[in-house]
Short mmCIF file of C-alpha atoms in Angstrom, two decimals:
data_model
loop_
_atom_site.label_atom_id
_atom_site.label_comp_id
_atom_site.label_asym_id
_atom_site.label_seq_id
_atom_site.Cartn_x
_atom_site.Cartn_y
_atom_site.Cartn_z
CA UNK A 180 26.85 0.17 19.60
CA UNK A 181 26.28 3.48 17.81
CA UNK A 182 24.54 3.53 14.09
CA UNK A 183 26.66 3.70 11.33
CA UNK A 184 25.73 6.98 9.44
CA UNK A 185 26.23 7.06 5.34
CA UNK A 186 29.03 9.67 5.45
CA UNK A 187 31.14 7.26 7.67
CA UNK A 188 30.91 4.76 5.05
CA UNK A 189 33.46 4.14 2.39
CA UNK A 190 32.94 5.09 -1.19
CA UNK A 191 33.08 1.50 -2.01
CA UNK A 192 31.26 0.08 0.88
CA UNK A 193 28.58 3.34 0.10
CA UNK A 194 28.16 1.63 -3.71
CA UNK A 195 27.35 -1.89 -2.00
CA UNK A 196 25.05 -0.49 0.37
CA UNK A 197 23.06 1.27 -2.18
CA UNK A 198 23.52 -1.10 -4.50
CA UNK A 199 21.48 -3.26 -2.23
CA UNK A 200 18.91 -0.80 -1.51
CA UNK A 201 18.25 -0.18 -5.31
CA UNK A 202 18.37 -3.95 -6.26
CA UNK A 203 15.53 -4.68 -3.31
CA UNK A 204 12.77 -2.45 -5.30
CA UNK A 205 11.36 -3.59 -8.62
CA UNK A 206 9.96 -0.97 -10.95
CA UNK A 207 7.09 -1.38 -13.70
CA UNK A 208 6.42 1.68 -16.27
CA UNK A 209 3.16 2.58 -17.47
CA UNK A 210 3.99 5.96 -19.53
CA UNK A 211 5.14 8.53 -17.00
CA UNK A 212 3.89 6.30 -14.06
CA UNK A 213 6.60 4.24 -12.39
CA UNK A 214 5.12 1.42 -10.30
CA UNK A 215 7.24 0.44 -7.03
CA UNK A 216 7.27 -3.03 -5.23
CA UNK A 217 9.85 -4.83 -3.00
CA UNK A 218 11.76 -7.54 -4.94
CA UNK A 219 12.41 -11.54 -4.57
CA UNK A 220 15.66 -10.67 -3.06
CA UNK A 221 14.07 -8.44 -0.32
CA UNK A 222 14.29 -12.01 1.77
CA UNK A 223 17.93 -12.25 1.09
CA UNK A 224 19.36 -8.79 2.39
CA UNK A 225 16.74 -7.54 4.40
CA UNK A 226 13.78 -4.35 4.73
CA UNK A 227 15.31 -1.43 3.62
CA UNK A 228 13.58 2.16 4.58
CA UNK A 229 13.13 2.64 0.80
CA UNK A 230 11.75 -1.04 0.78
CA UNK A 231 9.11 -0.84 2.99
CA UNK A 232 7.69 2.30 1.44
CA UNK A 233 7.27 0.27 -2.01
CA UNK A 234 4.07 -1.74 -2.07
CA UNK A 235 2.29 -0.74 -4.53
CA UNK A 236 3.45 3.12 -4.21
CA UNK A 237 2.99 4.55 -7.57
CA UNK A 238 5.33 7.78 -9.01
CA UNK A 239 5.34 9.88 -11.62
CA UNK A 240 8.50 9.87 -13.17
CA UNK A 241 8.61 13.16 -14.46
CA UNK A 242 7.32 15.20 -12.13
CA UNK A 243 8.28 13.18 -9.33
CA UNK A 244 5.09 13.53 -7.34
CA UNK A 245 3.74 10.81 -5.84
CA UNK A 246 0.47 9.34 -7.39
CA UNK A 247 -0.40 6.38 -5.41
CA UNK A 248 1.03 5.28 -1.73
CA UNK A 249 -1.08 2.76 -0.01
CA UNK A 250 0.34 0.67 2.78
CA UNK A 251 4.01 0.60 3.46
CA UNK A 252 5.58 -3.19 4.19
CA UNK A 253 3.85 -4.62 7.11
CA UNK A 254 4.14 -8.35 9.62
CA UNK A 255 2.93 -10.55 11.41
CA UNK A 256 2.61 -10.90 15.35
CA UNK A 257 6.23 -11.82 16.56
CA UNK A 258 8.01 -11.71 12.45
CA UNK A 259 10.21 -8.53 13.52
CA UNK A 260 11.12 -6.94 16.37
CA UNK A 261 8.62 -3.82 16.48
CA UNK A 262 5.68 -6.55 16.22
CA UNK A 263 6.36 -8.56 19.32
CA UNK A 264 3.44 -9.02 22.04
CA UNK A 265 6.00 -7.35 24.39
CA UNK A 266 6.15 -4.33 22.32
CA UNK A 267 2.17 -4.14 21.41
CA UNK A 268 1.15 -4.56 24.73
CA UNK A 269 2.93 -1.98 26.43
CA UNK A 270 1.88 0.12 23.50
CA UNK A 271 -2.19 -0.82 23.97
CA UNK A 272 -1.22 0.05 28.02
CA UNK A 273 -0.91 3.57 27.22
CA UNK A 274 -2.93 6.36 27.97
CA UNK A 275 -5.30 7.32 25.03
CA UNK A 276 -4.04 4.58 22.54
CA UNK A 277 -7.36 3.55 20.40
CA UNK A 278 -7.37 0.10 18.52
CA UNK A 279 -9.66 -1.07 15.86
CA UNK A 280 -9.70 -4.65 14.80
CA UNK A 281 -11.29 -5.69 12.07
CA UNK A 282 -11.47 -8.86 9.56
CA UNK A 283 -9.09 -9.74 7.00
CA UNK A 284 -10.64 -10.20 3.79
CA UNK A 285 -8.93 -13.31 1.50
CA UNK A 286 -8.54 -11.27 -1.61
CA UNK A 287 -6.23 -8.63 -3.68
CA UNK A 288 -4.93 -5.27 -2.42
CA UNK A 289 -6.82 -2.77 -4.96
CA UNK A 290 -5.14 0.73 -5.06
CA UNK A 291 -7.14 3.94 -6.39
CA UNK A 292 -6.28 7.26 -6.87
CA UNK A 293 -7.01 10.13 -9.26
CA UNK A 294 -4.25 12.10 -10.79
CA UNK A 295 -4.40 14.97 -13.18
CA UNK A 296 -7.92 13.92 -14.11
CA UNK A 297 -7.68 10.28 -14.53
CA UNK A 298 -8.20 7.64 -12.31
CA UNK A 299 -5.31 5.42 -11.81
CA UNK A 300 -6.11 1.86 -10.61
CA UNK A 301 -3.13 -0.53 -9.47
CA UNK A 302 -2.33 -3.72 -7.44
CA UNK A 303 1.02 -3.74 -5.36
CA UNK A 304 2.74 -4.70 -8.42
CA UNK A 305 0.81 -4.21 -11.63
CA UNK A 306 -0.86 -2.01 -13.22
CA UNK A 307 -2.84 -4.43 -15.52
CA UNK A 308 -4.17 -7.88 -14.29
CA UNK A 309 -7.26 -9.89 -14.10
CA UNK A 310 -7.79 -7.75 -10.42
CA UNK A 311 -7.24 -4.13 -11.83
CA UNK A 312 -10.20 -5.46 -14.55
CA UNK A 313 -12.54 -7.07 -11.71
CA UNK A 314 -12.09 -3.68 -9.92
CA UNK A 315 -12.81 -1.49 -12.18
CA UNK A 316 -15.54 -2.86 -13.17
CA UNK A 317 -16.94 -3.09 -9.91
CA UNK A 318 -16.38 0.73 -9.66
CA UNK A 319 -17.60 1.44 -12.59
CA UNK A 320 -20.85 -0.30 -12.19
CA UNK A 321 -21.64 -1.24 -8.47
CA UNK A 322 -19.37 2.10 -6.90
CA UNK A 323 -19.87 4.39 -9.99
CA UNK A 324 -20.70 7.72 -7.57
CA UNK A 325 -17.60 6.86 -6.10
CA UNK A 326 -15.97 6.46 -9.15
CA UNK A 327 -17.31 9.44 -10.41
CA UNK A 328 -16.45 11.76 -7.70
CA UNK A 329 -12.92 10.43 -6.52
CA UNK A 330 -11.12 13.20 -4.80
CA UNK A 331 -7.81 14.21 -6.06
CA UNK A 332 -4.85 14.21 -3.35
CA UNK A 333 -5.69 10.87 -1.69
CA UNK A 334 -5.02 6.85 -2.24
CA UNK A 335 -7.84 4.43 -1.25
CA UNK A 336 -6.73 1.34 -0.58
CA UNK A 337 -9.40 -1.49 -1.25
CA UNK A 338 -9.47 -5.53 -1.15
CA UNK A 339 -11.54 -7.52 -3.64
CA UNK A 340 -13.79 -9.95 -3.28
CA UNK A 341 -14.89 -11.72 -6.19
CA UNK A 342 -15.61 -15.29 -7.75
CA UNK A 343 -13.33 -14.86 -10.17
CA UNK A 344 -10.07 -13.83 -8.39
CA UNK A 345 -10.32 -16.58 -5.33
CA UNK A 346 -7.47 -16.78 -3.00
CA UNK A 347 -8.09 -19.69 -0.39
CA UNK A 348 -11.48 -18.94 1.27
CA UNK A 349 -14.11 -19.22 -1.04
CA UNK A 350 -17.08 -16.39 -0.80
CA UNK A 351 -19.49 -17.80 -3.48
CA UNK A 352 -20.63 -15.31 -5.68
CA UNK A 353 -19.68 -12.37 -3.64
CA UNK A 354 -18.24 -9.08 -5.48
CA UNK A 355 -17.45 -6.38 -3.50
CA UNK A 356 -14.49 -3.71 -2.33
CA UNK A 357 -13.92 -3.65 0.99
CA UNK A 358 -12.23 -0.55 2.10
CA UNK A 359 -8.64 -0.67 3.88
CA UNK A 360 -7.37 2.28 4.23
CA UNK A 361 -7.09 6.18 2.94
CA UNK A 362 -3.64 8.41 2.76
CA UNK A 363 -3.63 11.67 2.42
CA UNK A 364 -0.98 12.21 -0.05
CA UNK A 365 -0.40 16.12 0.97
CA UNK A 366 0.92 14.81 4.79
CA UNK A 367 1.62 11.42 3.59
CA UNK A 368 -0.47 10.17 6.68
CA UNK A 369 -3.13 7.50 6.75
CA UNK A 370 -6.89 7.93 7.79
CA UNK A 371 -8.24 7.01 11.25
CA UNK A 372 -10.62 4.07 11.46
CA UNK A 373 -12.95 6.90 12.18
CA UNK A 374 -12.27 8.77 9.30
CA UNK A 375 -12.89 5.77 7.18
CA UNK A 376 -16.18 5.33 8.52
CA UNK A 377 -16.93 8.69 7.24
CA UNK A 378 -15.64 8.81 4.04
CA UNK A 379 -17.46 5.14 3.49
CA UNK A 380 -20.40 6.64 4.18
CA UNK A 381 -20.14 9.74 2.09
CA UNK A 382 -19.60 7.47 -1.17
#
């Protein structure tokens, strides 16, 4: 069966369709910075493109560059159909495919970037909770070169650790950012594993 393309659409079925794509993304404003996250009702009409892309990906409204984009909407082994073992392993099978696996931290997704001069510090859906204020206080104090010398043009994508924002496992008095991930906002394309080695051990 072939894919239905927007143009074949009705105008009033086009108006339901987008109408479900809009209503699947929540928005928070913080001046001209429009915060993006998937919605409750995500789990009712399914992943959008546009969905996916909103998790935490930060806009600015007027300009209509994008500020912050850290990971798009990912799943579990066997949730959808491009994560089934069928699919991964013919993928690890092929010639010059490189894997990293790593541990999964228990905390909260931290999202930095710098933009016209300031540094802009999210979660995937606020811009102000108890995490954004464990975080940047961490940077400011235990990371401050890194804070200092953030690079404009790039999102770093960070979990916390930290006794006051516990999730299940419990790490004692451990307070620390783990790095996750880097994007490259001019190509829109994520560091390697490599690459994040690098840049870890530059700041």
């Amino acid at each position: 069966m072939s894919k239905v393309k927007e143009q074949d659409l009705s105008d009033e079925l086009l108006i339901v369709y987008l109408t479900r794509v809009l209503r699947s993304v929540s928005y928070l404003q913080k001046d001209n910075l429009l915060l993006l996250k998937y919605s409750k009702i995500i789990w009712e009409i399914g992943w959008s493109k546009l969905a996916r892309q909103c998790r935490g990906k930060v806009i600015n409204i007027r300009t209509r560059e994008i500020v912050s984009y850290p990971f798009n909407k990912f799943f579990n082994l066997d949730e959808v159909e491009e994560t089934k073992q069928e699919k991964l392993r013919d993928l690890l099978e092929k010639d010059g495919v490189k894997i990293s696996v790593t541990d999964k931290k228990d905390g909260s997704a931290i999202i930095v970037s710098k933009y016209n001069g300031e540094v802009v510090i999210n979660t995937n859906g606020e811009f102000d909770n108890i995490q954004v204020t464990l975080a940047k206080k961490l940077l400011e104090d235990k990371y401050s070169y890194f804070y200092n010398n953030i690079p404009d043009g790039y999102t770093f994508v960070f979990e916390l650790i930290h006794p006051d924002n516990k999730i299940v496992i419990d790490y004692g008095n451990e307070e620390k950012l783990y790095l996750l991930a880097v994007r490259d906002l001019e190509n829109l394309e994520l560091k390697t594993y490599s690459e994040l080695i690098e840049i870890k051990e530059k700041y």
